[in-house]
PDB file of C-alpha atoms in Angstrom:
ATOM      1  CA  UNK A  24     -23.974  21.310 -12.568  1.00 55.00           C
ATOM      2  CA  UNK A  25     -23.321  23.166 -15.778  1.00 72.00           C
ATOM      3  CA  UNK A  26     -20.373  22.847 -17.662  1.00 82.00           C
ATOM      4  CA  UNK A  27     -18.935  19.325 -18.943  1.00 87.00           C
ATOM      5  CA  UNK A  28     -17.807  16.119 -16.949  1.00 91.00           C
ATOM      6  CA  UNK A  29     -14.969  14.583 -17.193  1.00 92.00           C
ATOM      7  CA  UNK A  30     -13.904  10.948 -16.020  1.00 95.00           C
ATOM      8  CA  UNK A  31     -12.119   8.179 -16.246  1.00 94.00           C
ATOM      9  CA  UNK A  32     -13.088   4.372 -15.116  1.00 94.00           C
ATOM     10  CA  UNK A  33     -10.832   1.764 -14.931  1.00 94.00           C
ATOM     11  CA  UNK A  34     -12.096  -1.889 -13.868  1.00 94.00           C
ATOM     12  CA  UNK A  35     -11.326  -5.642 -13.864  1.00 91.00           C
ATOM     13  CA  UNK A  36     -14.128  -7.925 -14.482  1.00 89.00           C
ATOM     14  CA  UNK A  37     -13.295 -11.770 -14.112  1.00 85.00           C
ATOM     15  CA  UNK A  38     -15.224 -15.123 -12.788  1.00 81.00           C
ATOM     16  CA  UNK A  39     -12.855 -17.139 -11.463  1.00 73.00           C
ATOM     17  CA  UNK A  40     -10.996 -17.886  -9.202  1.00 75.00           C
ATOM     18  CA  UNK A  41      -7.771 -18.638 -11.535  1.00 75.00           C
ATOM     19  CA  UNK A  42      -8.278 -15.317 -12.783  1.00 76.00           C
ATOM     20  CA  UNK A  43      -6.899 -16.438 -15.994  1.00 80.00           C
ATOM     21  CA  UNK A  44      -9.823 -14.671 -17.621  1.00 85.00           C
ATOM     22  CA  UNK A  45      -9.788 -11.333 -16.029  1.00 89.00           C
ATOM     23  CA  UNK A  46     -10.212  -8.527 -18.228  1.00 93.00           C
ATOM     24  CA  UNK A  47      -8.896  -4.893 -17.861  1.00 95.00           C
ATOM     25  CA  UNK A  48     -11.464  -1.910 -18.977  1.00 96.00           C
ATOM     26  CA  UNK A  49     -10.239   1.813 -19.128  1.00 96.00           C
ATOM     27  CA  UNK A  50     -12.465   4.400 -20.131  1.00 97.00           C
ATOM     28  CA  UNK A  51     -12.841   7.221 -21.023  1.00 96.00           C
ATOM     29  CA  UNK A  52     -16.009   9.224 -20.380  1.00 96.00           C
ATOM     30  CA  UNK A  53     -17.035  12.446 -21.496  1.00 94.00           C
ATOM     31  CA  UNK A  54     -20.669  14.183 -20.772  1.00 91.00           C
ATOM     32  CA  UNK A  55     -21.209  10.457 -19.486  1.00 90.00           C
ATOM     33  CA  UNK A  56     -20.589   9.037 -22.283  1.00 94.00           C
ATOM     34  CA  UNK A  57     -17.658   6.871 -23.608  1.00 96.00           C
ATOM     35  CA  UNK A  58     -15.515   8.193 -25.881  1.00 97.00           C
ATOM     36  CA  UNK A  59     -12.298   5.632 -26.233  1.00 97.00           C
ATOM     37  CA  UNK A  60     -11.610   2.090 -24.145  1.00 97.00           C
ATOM     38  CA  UNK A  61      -8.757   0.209 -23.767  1.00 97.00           C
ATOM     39  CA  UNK A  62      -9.938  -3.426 -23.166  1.00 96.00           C
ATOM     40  CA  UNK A  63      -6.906  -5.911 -22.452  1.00 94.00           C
ATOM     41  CA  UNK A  64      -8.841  -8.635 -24.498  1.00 93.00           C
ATOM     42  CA  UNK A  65      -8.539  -6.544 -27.816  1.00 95.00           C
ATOM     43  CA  UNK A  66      -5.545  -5.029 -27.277  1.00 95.00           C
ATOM     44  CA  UNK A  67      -6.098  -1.450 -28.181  1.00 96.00           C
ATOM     45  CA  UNK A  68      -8.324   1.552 -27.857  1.00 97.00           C
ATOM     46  CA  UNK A  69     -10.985   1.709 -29.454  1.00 98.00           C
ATOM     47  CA  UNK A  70     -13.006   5.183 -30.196  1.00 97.00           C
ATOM     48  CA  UNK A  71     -16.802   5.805 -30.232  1.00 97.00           C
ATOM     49  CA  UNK A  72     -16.578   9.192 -30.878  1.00 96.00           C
ATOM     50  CA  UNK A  73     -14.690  11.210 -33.959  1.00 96.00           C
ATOM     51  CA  UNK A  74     -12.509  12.906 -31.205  1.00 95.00           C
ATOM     52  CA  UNK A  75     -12.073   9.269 -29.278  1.00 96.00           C
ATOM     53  CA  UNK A  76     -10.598   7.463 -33.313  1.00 97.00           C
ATOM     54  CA  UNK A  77      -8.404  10.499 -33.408  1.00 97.00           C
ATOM     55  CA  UNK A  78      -6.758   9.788 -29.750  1.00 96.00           C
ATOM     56  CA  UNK A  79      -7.073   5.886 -30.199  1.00 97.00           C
ATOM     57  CA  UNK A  80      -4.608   6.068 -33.394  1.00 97.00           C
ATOM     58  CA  UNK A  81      -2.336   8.411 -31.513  1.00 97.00           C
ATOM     59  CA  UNK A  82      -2.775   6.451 -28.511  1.00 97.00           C
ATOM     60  CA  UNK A  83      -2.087   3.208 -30.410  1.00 97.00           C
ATOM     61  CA  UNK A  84       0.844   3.910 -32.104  1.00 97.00           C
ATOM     62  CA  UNK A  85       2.638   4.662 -28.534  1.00 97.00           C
ATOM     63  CA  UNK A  86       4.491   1.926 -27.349  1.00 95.00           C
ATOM     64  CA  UNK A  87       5.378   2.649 -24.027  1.00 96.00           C
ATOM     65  CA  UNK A  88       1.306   3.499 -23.011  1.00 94.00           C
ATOM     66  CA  UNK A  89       0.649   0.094 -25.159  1.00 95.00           C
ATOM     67  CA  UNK A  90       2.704  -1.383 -23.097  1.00 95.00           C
ATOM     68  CA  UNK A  91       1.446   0.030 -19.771  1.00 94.00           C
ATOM     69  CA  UNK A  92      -1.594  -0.297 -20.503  1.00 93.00           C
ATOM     70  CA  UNK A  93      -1.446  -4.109 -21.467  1.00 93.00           C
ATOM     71  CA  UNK A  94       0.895  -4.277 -18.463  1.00 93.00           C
ATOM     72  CA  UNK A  95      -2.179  -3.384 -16.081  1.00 92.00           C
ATOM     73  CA  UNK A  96      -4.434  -6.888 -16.204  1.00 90.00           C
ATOM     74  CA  UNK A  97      -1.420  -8.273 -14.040  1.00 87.00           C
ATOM     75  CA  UNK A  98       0.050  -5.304 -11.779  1.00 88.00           C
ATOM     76  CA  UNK A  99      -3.414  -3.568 -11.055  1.00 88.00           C
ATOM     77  CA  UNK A 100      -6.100  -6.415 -11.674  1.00 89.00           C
ATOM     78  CA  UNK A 101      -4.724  -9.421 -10.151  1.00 84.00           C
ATOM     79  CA  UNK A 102      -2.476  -8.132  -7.375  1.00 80.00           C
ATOM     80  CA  UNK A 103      -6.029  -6.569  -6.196  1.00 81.00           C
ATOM     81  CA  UNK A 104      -7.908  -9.157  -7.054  1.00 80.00           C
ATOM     82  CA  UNK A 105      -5.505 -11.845  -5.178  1.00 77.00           C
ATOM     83  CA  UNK A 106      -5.754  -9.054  -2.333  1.00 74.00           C
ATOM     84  CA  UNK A 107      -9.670  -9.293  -2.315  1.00 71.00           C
ATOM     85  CA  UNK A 108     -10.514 -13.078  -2.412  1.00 67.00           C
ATOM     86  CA  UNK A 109      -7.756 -14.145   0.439  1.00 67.00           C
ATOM     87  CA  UNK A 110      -9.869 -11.365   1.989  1.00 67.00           C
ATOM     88  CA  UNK A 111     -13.332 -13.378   1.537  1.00 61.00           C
ATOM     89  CA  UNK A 112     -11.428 -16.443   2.116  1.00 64.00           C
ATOM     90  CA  UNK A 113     -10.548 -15.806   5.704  1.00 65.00           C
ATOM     91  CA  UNK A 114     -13.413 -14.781   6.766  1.00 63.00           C
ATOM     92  CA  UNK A 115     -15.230 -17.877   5.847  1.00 56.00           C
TER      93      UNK A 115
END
């Protein structure tokens, strides 16, 4: 295709079954490659690109997408992740 991709991943990555170390990634991808990421263990976005520092200051300094953002490990990643492993569970 010609012309420029755009996406966005979000994912939890954690190894037990606790899941008091799950982590929340958000990024933001551009031409395939990463341009800013939000990862709940730092607490901020970060940018990789001169466009991706710009929007991680902006993005930074607003507290309500802070907050929603932070807010995710527990309403997105472990309400799924609860969801998947009683999943596994009964089927074993």
């Amino acid at each position: 295709a010609n012309g420029y991709y755009y996406s966005r991943w979000a994912k939890c990555i954690w190894s037990s079954h606790d899941l008091s170390d799950m982590v929340f990634i958000d990024n933001y991808i551009f031409n395939k490659d990463v341009y800013i990421q939000f990862n709940s263990t730092v607490g901020e976005y970060v940018g990789y690109t001169a466009h991706g520092v710009y929007n991680a200051q902006l993005w930074n300094n607003n507290t309500g997408q802070m907050q929603g953002e932070r807010a995710e490990v527990e309403s997105f990643c472990k309400h799924n992740a609860e969801i998947d492993q009683s999943t596994i569970t009964d089927k074993s």
